[in-house]
């Protein structure tokens, strides 16, 4: 097992105008499960591939434990990678697929068999060892790909969108399996996904990336409760946090007649221009004459709760709003409802820089 440390690691693709990853600083603890998440093209895979040795590091260094692996061959790094496409050899049995890298490393047949047997048991693949990949389900093939990584007993697991070829139900199941397995094995893991729900449910910590840069590295709950900037606020959470333009006057933000107190400890910019962040569940329905009126345009009834989507007029600007409501009590499309925000759950951000202002 080992720590992983990126020190200003940069990847500049030949011929590109700017680096895909200008310089990443990230420390991952021994045994930790860190998820890199962000929209497509933000540099997640590039970061992972630099660690794997599949992309050259243009500047900066990367360490596994005390070893500087920046210029090491992938095979010498003591890592094992699981890709989106399982890339199993179709003509080989499950057992041979799992043992292949060990055979290449000239490990004895006896030792290979022991390792494959152990991994198969952990993964529930024992009954399938003699099958060919085509006789397995998508989820089972994914487990064989995991098995191939496990048998190597690497210092670090690297996973690049390993669940994206599975259907929705299998994805949820396998996500739990991988998270449980990682905790059992205690192997430091870096996992890449564009899916924020996957990131939030699997990671000990989640590193949110945008445009090649880390925006925030934190526990799932801290990301949700204290997003560091507007990007993280909008990216984490579904449906998205409501982000509304506001102006602070005398310690209060006026949202279309609804007065929202500025959260204690906020550093308000001199021009008073802020963006107010209110999650769908931080609203409550209030009576006539109170709160902010919303014209309901879409209602989603999910059973336990529901989401109301609507529009409101904020100082002459029409804004879209999402409000969570209790199940079976959702208002109807076309109705006007009034909402107020829980002051404890109000976030404010600098309108110019996007940085968080509330403590
Ligand atoms: P992500 O994994 O977050 O989708 P990538 O790391 O694949 O993002 O890509 C980051 C940026 O680098 C993108 O702008 C992408 O177009 C660019 N990029 C990725 N691979 C290459 C490559 N081999 N050559 C040139 N540019 C690349």
XYZ file of C-alpha atoms and ligand atoms in Angstrom:
386
model
C 0.000 0.000 0.000
C 1.085 3.571 -0.528
C 0.358 7.246 -0.733
C 0.117 9.054 -4.085
C 1.323 12.608 -4.540
C 0.999 14.867 -7.572
C 3.322 17.891 -7.401
C 2.363 20.474 -10.019
C 2.027 17.632 -12.517
C 1.384 19.061 -15.953
C 0.306 17.509 -19.232
C 0.627 19.587 -22.367
C -0.367 17.584 -25.442
C 1.952 18.193 -28.397
C 0.520 20.876 -30.697
C -2.149 22.070 -28.204
C -2.421 25.811 -27.446
C -2.539 25.268 -23.708
C -1.948 22.388 -21.297
C -4.846 19.954 -20.755
C -3.767 19.839 -17.093
C -1.730 22.961 -16.228
C -0.373 21.671 -12.904
C -2.147 19.450 -10.440
C -1.309 19.236 -6.714
C -2.994 16.360 -4.937
C -2.091 14.089 -2.027
C -3.867 10.787 -1.591
C -3.520 8.902 1.677
C -2.531 5.291 2.062
C -5.618 3.138 1.494
C -7.782 6.066 0.491
C -10.410 5.939 -2.288
C -10.261 9.213 -4.204
C -12.629 9.927 -7.080
C -11.732 12.432 -9.801
C -14.971 13.851 -11.155
C -15.858 16.585 -13.624
C -17.456 17.203 -17.007
C -16.160 15.562 -20.153
C -12.836 17.032 -21.285
C -11.890 18.512 -17.893
C -8.674 16.476 -17.659
C -9.636 13.553 -15.385
C -8.343 10.794 -17.647
C -5.220 12.759 -18.468
C -4.475 13.051 -14.740
C -5.062 9.333 -14.177
C -3.035 8.404 -17.243
C -0.094 10.490 -16.035
C -0.160 8.451 -12.830
C -0.420 5.240 -14.859
C 2.509 6.236 -17.059
C 0.354 6.229 -20.191
C 0.787 9.986 -20.703
C 4.077 11.785 -20.387
C 4.297 14.345 -17.565
C 5.411 17.610 -19.198
C 6.385 19.290 -15.928
C 6.172 18.593 -12.181
C 6.514 15.226 -10.428
C 4.396 12.283 -9.280
C 5.244 10.050 -6.317
C 3.925 6.705 -5.104
C 5.052 6.479 -1.498
C 8.652 7.731 -1.531
C 9.257 6.634 -5.109
C 9.407 9.324 -7.772
C 7.613 7.518 -10.602
C 7.415 10.484 -13.003
C 9.706 8.940 -15.598
C 9.202 5.269 -14.764
C 7.821 2.731 -17.225
C 4.178 1.813 -16.480
C 5.145 -1.788 -15.685
C 7.573 -0.649 -12.978
C 5.094 1.577 -11.129
C 3.316 -1.166 -9.175
C -0.161 -0.073 -10.223
C -3.072 -1.916 -11.819
C -5.598 -0.230 -14.022
C -9.231 -1.088 -14.785
C -10.604 0.525 -17.931
C -14.052 1.285 -19.256
C -13.697 -1.422 -21.901
C -12.720 -4.547 -20.021
C -10.405 -5.620 -22.838
C -10.615 -9.285 -21.883
C -8.970 -11.789 -24.214
C -11.981 -13.555 -25.813
C -10.190 -16.842 -26.512
C -8.914 -17.225 -22.913
C -10.830 -18.549 -19.925
C -11.651 -16.270 -16.987
C -8.812 -17.859 -15.002
C -6.292 -17.300 -17.811
C -7.470 -13.723 -18.313
C -6.920 -13.052 -14.628
C -3.524 -14.732 -14.576
C -2.216 -13.220 -17.806
C -0.203 -10.323 -16.338
C 1.275 -12.665 -13.711
C 2.354 -15.080 -16.430
C 3.991 -12.219 -18.342
C 5.798 -11.311 -15.098
C 7.074 -14.932 -15.026
C 5.328 -15.852 -11.782
C 5.233 -19.600 -11.113
C 2.137 -21.566 -12.116
C 1.440 -22.565 -8.483
C 1.562 -18.970 -7.222
C -0.592 -17.799 -10.130
C -3.234 -20.371 -9.298
C -3.280 -19.364 -5.643
C -3.713 -15.697 -6.503
C -6.444 -16.318 -9.086
C -8.299 -18.579 -6.662
C -8.136 -15.938 -3.908
C -9.319 -13.142 -6.201
C -12.096 -15.302 -7.672
C -13.415 -15.981 -4.190
C -13.393 -12.314 -3.231
C -15.230 -11.457 -6.441
C -17.674 -14.364 -6.469
C -16.184 -15.655 -9.722
C -15.150 -19.145 -8.585
C -17.927 -20.951 -10.541
C -16.966 -19.136 -13.743
C -13.193 -19.623 -13.854
C -13.240 -21.996 -16.830
C -15.750 -19.975 -18.868
C -14.878 -17.715 -21.757
C -15.757 -14.010 -21.396
C -18.598 -14.255 -23.940
C -20.444 -16.614 -21.611
C -20.541 -13.978 -18.850
C -22.861 -11.025 -18.156
C -21.547 -7.443 -18.370
C -21.282 -7.249 -14.585
C -19.323 -10.513 -14.410
C -16.917 -9.368 -17.127
C -16.367 -6.192 -15.162
C -15.515 -8.325 -12.124
C -12.991 -10.308 -14.190
C -11.369 -6.986 -15.129
C -11.236 -6.161 -11.411
C -9.813 -9.616 -10.753
C -7.013 -9.011 -13.210
C -6.071 -5.935 -11.189
C -6.428 -7.628 -7.792
C -4.220 -10.651 -8.550
C -1.290 -8.328 -9.095
C -1.523 -7.015 -5.509
C -0.508 -3.563 -6.663
C 0.206 -0.557 -4.473
C -2.432 1.494 -6.281
C -5.595 0.718 -8.275
C -6.483 3.088 -11.096
C -9.993 2.960 -12.518
C -11.165 4.925 -15.536
C -14.979 4.973 -15.821
C -15.131 1.218 -15.146
C -18.929 1.155 -14.908
C -19.921 3.079 -18.012
C -20.604 -0.020 -20.118
C -23.102 -1.429 -17.616
C -26.845 -0.813 -17.579
C -28.237 1.481 -14.868
C -29.221 -1.264 -12.408
C -25.943 -3.151 -12.763
C -24.038 0.082 -12.372
C -25.584 0.782 -8.983
C -24.899 -2.774 -7.802
C -21.307 -2.842 -9.090
C -20.584 0.574 -7.636
C -21.393 -0.777 -4.167
C -19.337 -3.922 -4.874
C -16.265 -1.934 -5.904
C -16.513 0.415 -2.923
C -16.862 -2.533 -0.515
C -14.032 -4.448 -2.143
C -11.726 -1.445 -2.010
C -12.398 -1.061 1.702
C -11.753 -4.765 2.312
C -8.499 -4.748 0.377
C -7.437 -1.317 1.653
C -5.543 -0.537 -1.550
C -5.111 3.156 -2.411
C -7.460 3.819 -5.332
C -7.888 6.632 -7.833
C -11.169 6.408 -9.710
C -12.324 8.570 -12.614
C -15.963 9.277 -13.466
C -18.090 12.058 -14.940
C -21.028 10.945 -12.775
C -21.317 12.977 -9.597
C -23.605 10.435 -7.921
C -20.982 7.716 -8.490
C -18.326 10.040 -7.077
C -20.355 10.978 -4.011
C -21.357 7.397 -3.169
C -17.958 5.766 -3.689
C -15.198 8.159 -2.671
C -13.649 8.760 0.748
C -12.781 12.059 -0.867
C -13.862 13.528 -4.172
C -11.658 15.758 -6.316
C -13.840 17.975 -8.507
C -12.107 19.136 -11.708
C -13.016 21.733 -14.296
C -10.919 23.001 -17.206
C -7.846 21.043 -16.129
C -7.875 22.371 -12.568
C -8.929 20.975 -9.229
C -11.826 23.010 -7.902
C -12.212 21.313 -4.516
C -10.972 18.127 -2.897
C -13.127 17.107 0.031
C -15.398 14.506 1.588
C -18.710 14.017 -0.229
C -20.671 15.743 2.537
C -18.368 18.749 2.720
C -18.657 19.192 -1.033
C -22.404 19.189 -0.685
C -22.596 21.388 2.417
C -19.785 23.837 1.689
C -19.046 24.012 -2.037
C -15.938 26.170 -2.538
C -17.193 27.932 -5.650
C -20.051 28.219 -8.111
C -18.732 25.399 -10.281
C -18.782 22.860 -7.433
C -22.114 24.226 -6.179
C -23.699 23.611 -9.564
C -21.953 20.317 -10.301
C -22.591 18.438 -7.050
C -26.212 17.636 -6.228
C -29.171 16.597 -8.334
C -31.378 18.410 -9.130
C -28.910 21.250 -9.204
C -28.614 23.945 -6.539
C -30.613 27.072 -7.416
C -28.115 29.844 -8.153
C -29.740 33.266 -8.123
C -28.324 36.751 -8.682
C -28.642 38.980 -5.630
C -27.405 42.181 -4.088
C -26.554 42.628 -0.424
C -28.080 45.715 1.169
C -27.752 46.276 4.918
C -26.857 42.664 5.711
C -29.774 41.279 3.720
C -30.148 39.921 0.197
C -33.283 40.928 -1.605
C -34.624 38.142 -3.832
C -37.697 39.545 -5.578
C -39.147 40.785 -2.305
C -37.959 37.773 -0.292
C -35.431 38.949 2.282
C -32.637 36.418 2.853
C -30.233 37.236 5.691
C -26.553 37.100 4.726
C -25.050 34.001 6.396
C -22.915 34.897 9.427
C -19.202 35.229 8.707
C -19.644 35.999 5.004
C -17.165 38.388 3.418
C -19.427 40.473 1.190
C -17.757 42.230 -1.792
C -17.869 46.023 -1.787
C -20.325 46.239 -4.690
C -22.642 43.837 -2.854
C -23.084 41.637 -5.946
C -23.443 38.002 -4.989
C -24.905 34.749 -6.230
C -27.215 33.093 -3.742
C -27.192 29.282 -3.661
C -30.248 27.462 -2.330
C -30.652 23.705 -2.777
C -34.079 22.386 -3.828
C -34.624 20.911 -0.343
C -33.755 24.170 1.440
C -37.029 25.769 0.341
C -40.322 25.366 2.173
C -43.771 26.230 0.954
C -45.284 29.234 2.733
C -48.668 30.956 2.753
C -50.160 33.844 0.817
C -48.380 37.161 1.372
C -45.105 35.495 2.350
C -41.999 34.389 0.449
C -41.229 34.336 -3.254
C -43.955 33.483 -5.803
C -43.115 30.727 -8.304
C -45.180 29.835 -11.378
C -45.058 26.061 -11.613
C -44.106 24.774 -15.075
C -43.174 21.117 -14.437
C -43.918 18.739 -11.569
C -41.993 15.491 -10.960
C -43.678 13.143 -8.483
C -41.164 10.558 -7.275
C -43.238 8.968 -4.506
C -41.273 9.779 -1.363
C -40.830 13.340 -2.539
C -41.323 15.471 -5.603
C -39.671 18.300 -7.487
C -41.376 21.417 -8.680
C -39.780 23.394 -11.486
C -40.958 26.919 -12.090
C -40.079 30.498 -12.805
C -39.993 33.616 -10.715
C -39.380 37.276 -11.352
C -36.287 38.603 -9.578
C -35.939 42.356 -10.066
C -37.267 42.166 -13.620
C -35.251 39.052 -14.518
C -37.056 35.742 -14.995
C -35.195 32.923 -13.242
C -35.774 29.166 -13.154
C -36.206 27.575 -9.747
C -36.359 24.022 -8.431
C -38.106 23.205 -5.165
C -38.353 19.861 -3.410
C -41.792 19.158 -1.987
C -43.137 16.286 0.126
C -44.436 13.330 -1.885
C -48.131 13.345 -2.825
C -48.498 17.008 -1.913
C -47.006 18.524 -5.028
C -48.765 21.564 -6.471
C -50.118 21.303 -10.018
C -48.598 22.693 -13.189
C -49.810 26.249 -13.772
C -50.303 26.994 -10.054
C -48.424 29.758 -8.272
C -46.756 28.640 -5.048
C -44.816 30.716 -2.541
C -41.532 29.593 -1.034
C -39.097 30.754 1.636
C -35.536 29.549 2.190
C -34.104 28.051 5.379
C -31.518 30.707 6.351
C -29.222 27.968 7.713
C -28.970 26.463 4.246
C -28.204 29.553 2.207
C -24.845 29.744 0.408
C -23.440 32.921 -1.044
C -20.769 33.318 -3.715
C -18.921 36.281 -5.178
C -20.720 37.172 -8.432
C -17.423 38.195 -10.066
C -15.009 35.432 -8.996
C -17.511 32.666 -8.215
C -15.724 31.955 -4.901
C -17.667 31.004 -1.788
C -18.269 33.904 0.615
C -20.268 32.204 3.340
C -18.201 30.392 5.961
P -11.783 13.825 -19.352
O -11.181 12.532 -18.947
O -12.099 14.704 -18.173
O -12.954 13.703 -20.266
P -9.347 14.195 -20.870
O -8.288 14.081 -19.844
O -9.613 13.013 -21.727
O -10.690 14.687 -20.167
O -9.041 15.431 -21.817
C -8.626 16.695 -21.340
C -8.318 17.602 -22.516
O -7.184 17.110 -23.210
C -9.439 17.680 -23.538
O -9.493 18.989 -24.023
C -9.007 16.714 -24.618
O -9.490 17.115 -25.866
C -7.484 16.839 -24.561
N -6.836 15.577 -24.945
C -7.024 14.366 -24.384
N -6.240 13.423 -24.964
C -5.540 14.058 -25.921
C -4.547 13.644 -26.868
N -4.118 12.390 -26.925
N -4.052 14.591 -27.694
C -4.458 15.881 -27.630
N -5.365 16.329 -26.765
C -5.915 15.457 -25.909
